[in-house]
Short mmCIF file of C-alpha atoms in Angstrom, two decimals:
data_model
loop_
_atom_site.label_atom_id
_atom_site.label_comp_id
_atom_site.label_asym_id
_atom_site.label_seq_id
_atom_site.Cartn_x
_atom_site.Cartn_y
_atom_site.Cartn_z
CA UNK A 116 193.68 253.73 55.40
CA UNK A 117 197.48 254.50 55.64
CA UNK A 118 198.39 257.85 53.15
CA UNK A 119 200.75 258.26 50.65
CA UNK A 120 204.22 259.79 51.44
CA UNK A 121 205.48 262.19 49.09
CA UNK A 122 207.80 261.54 46.52
CA UNK A 123 206.45 257.94 46.24
CA UNK A 124 205.68 255.90 43.33
CA UNK A 125 202.36 254.32 42.94
CA UNK A 126 203.28 250.76 43.14
CA UNK A 127 205.54 251.57 46.42
CA UNK A 128 202.30 253.18 48.21
CA UNK A 129 200.15 250.05 46.70
CA UNK A 130 202.47 247.34 48.26
CA UNK A 131 202.71 248.88 50.97
CA UNK A 132 199.90 248.84 52.02
CA UNK A 133 199.13 245.77 50.95
CA UNK A 134 201.83 244.82 53.62
CA UNK A 135 201.39 247.40 56.46
CA UNK A 136 197.26 248.66 56.26
CA UNK A 137 195.76 246.23 57.87
CA UNK A 138 192.94 247.90 57.29
CA UNK A 139 193.36 247.40 52.85
CA UNK A 140 191.66 244.30 51.90
CA UNK A 141 194.71 243.31 50.14
CA UNK A 142 196.34 242.74 53.67
CA UNK A 143 193.90 240.94 54.59
CA UNK A 144 194.08 238.77 51.80
CA UNK A 145 197.36 237.83 51.71
CA UNK A 146 197.47 237.35 55.12
CA UNK A 147 194.74 235.30 54.13
CA UNK A 148 197.23 233.16 51.46
CA UNK A 149 200.04 233.44 54.01
CA UNK A 150 197.56 231.13 56.49
CA UNK A 151 196.89 228.69 54.43
CA UNK A 152 199.89 227.84 52.95
CA UNK A 153 201.91 228.08 56.52
CA UNK A 154 199.33 225.35 57.44
CA UNK A 155 199.82 223.18 53.73
CA UNK A 156 202.78 223.08 54.41
CA UNK A 157 202.42 221.96 58.21
CA UNK A 158 200.40 219.49 57.08
CA UNK A 159 202.25 218.13 54.02
CA UNK A 160 205.74 218.28 56.89
CA UNK A 161 203.54 216.25 58.37
CA UNK A 162 201.97 213.86 56.05
CA UNK A 163 205.30 213.59 53.99
CA UNK A 164 206.89 211.86 57.01
CA UNK A 165 204.83 208.39 56.41
CA UNK A 166 206.74 206.92 54.22
CA UNK A 167 203.81 205.46 51.58
CA UNK A 168 202.78 208.92 51.28
CA UNK A 169 206.63 209.55 50.86
CA UNK A 170 206.81 207.96 48.14
CA UNK A 171 203.79 207.54 46.04
CA UNK A 172 203.17 211.33 45.62
CA UNK A 173 206.73 213.09 46.08
CA UNK A 174 206.30 215.70 43.22
CA UNK A 175 202.99 216.45 45.11
CA UNK A 176 205.06 217.77 48.26
CA UNK A 177 207.27 218.90 46.33
CA UNK A 178 204.68 221.65 44.15
CA UNK A 179 203.79 221.97 48.00
CA UNK A 180 206.99 223.06 49.25
CA UNK A 181 208.26 225.76 46.95
CA UNK A 182 205.06 227.03 46.75
CA UNK A 183 204.96 227.56 50.00
CA UNK A 184 208.52 228.73 49.98
CA UNK A 185 208.00 231.23 47.49
CA UNK A 186 205.40 232.68 49.56
CA UNK A 187 207.06 232.79 52.72
CA UNK A 188 210.02 234.50 50.66
CA UNK A 189 208.41 237.18 49.24
CA UNK A 190 206.77 237.81 52.61
CA UNK A 191 210.36 237.87 54.40
CA UNK A 192 211.47 240.49 52.06
CA UNK A 193 208.29 242.10 52.10
CA UNK A 194 208.67 242.30 55.98
CA UNK A 195 212.29 243.45 55.86
CA UNK A 196 211.62 246.13 53.11
CA UNK A 197 208.70 247.70 55.13
CA UNK A 198 210.10 247.88 58.33
CA UNK A 199 211.17 250.78 60.40
CA UNK A 200 214.11 249.10 60.72
CA UNK A 201 215.95 246.74 58.67
CA UNK A 202 219.02 245.54 60.19
CA UNK A 203 216.80 245.23 63.20
CA UNK A 204 214.16 243.14 61.72
CA UNK A 205 216.92 240.80 60.27
CA UNK A 206 218.46 239.69 64.35
CA UNK A 207 214.88 239.94 65.66
CA UNK A 208 213.14 237.00 66.51
CA UNK A 209 210.54 237.07 64.04
CA UNK A 210 213.04 238.08 61.21
CA UNK A 211 215.11 235.26 62.75
CA UNK A 212 212.01 232.73 62.62
CA UNK A 213 211.17 234.14 59.27
CA UNK A 214 214.19 233.63 57.34
CA UNK A 215 214.55 229.88 59.73
CA UNK A 216 211.13 229.53 57.71
CA UNK A 217 213.22 229.66 54.48
CA UNK A 218 216.50 228.27 54.53
CA UNK A 219 216.45 224.97 54.59
CA UNK A 220 214.40 224.99 51.51
CA UNK A 221 216.86 226.59 49.42
CA UNK A 222 219.28 224.73 51.57
CA UNK A 223 218.15 222.16 49.64
CA UNK A 224 217.62 223.83 46.30
CA UNK A 225 221.19 223.82 46.10
CA UNK A 226 221.99 220.06 46.51
CA UNK A 227 224.38 220.02 50.11
CA UNK A 228 224.26 216.91 49.19
CA UNK A 229 226.46 216.19 51.95
CA UNK A 230 223.95 217.24 54.57
CA UNK A 231 220.36 216.40 52.68
CA UNK A 232 221.40 213.15 54.26
CA UNK A 233 220.16 214.31 57.79
CA UNK A 234 216.92 215.15 58.80
CA UNK A 235 218.05 218.84 60.05
CA UNK A 236 216.62 220.63 56.68
CA UNK A 237 213.33 219.05 57.63
CA UNK A 238 213.35 219.31 61.27
CA UNK A 239 214.02 222.86 60.71
CA UNK A 240 210.85 222.98 58.20
CA UNK A 241 209.07 222.53 61.32
CA UNK A 242 210.03 226.11 62.15
CA UNK A 243 207.01 227.48 59.92
CA UNK A 244 204.85 226.72 62.71
CA UNK A 245 205.97 229.50 64.77
CA UNK A 246 204.51 231.52 62.17
CA UNK A 247 201.75 230.83 63.03
CA UNK A 248 202.34 233.02 66.61
CA UNK A 249 203.46 235.60 64.32
CA UNK A 250 200.85 235.85 62.20
CA UNK A 251 198.35 235.74 65.50
CA UNK A 252 200.65 237.92 67.24
CA UNK A 253 199.63 240.15 64.08
CA UNK A 254 196.26 239.82 63.85
CA UNK A 255 196.18 241.01 67.60
CA UNK A 256 197.73 244.34 66.85
CA UNK A 257 195.47 244.59 64.16
CA UNK A 258 192.48 244.39 66.32
CA UNK A 259 193.95 247.45 68.91
CA UNK A 260 194.74 249.28 66.26
CA UNK A 261 190.47 248.90 64.47
CA UNK A 262 189.37 249.11 67.77
CA UNK A 263 191.29 252.11 68.68
CA UNK A 264 190.61 253.85 65.12
CA UNK A 265 187.38 252.90 65.57
CA UNK A 266 186.52 254.30 69.08
CA UNK A 267 188.18 257.90 67.87
CA UNK A 268 185.21 257.68 64.96
CA UNK A 269 182.73 257.68 67.39
CA UNK A 270 184.18 260.32 70.08
#
């Protein structure tokens, strides 16, 4: 578990622990939720390409999209906020993947009708699949940390 920084509020410590401490149960829960929404949004994106489904269930696809984007936005913002170097995170590969996975949805929400007719925005949503790679990388990093922590306790 991580230690509270002197002068840090309880809320900030709670959030930092939730989003950055792999040994915290809330961290695992958050990552499981993000994994679920990555899977759900990718499945929804694939099913939405079937014309019959996209015509019969547009509300369901919209609900999945907006809910997923809300989770991905919180994940992006927390990654930025708790990053040791916020400016570097914004232009890092994973920071750009996170941004590009939510940006098309926000551009569609503000209704850029001249661009909305193209499939470019929907195609950019496929970038969400790259988030799976990010989560795999994080899982491997956490596993190494846990292994080191456990080995230091057995010494």
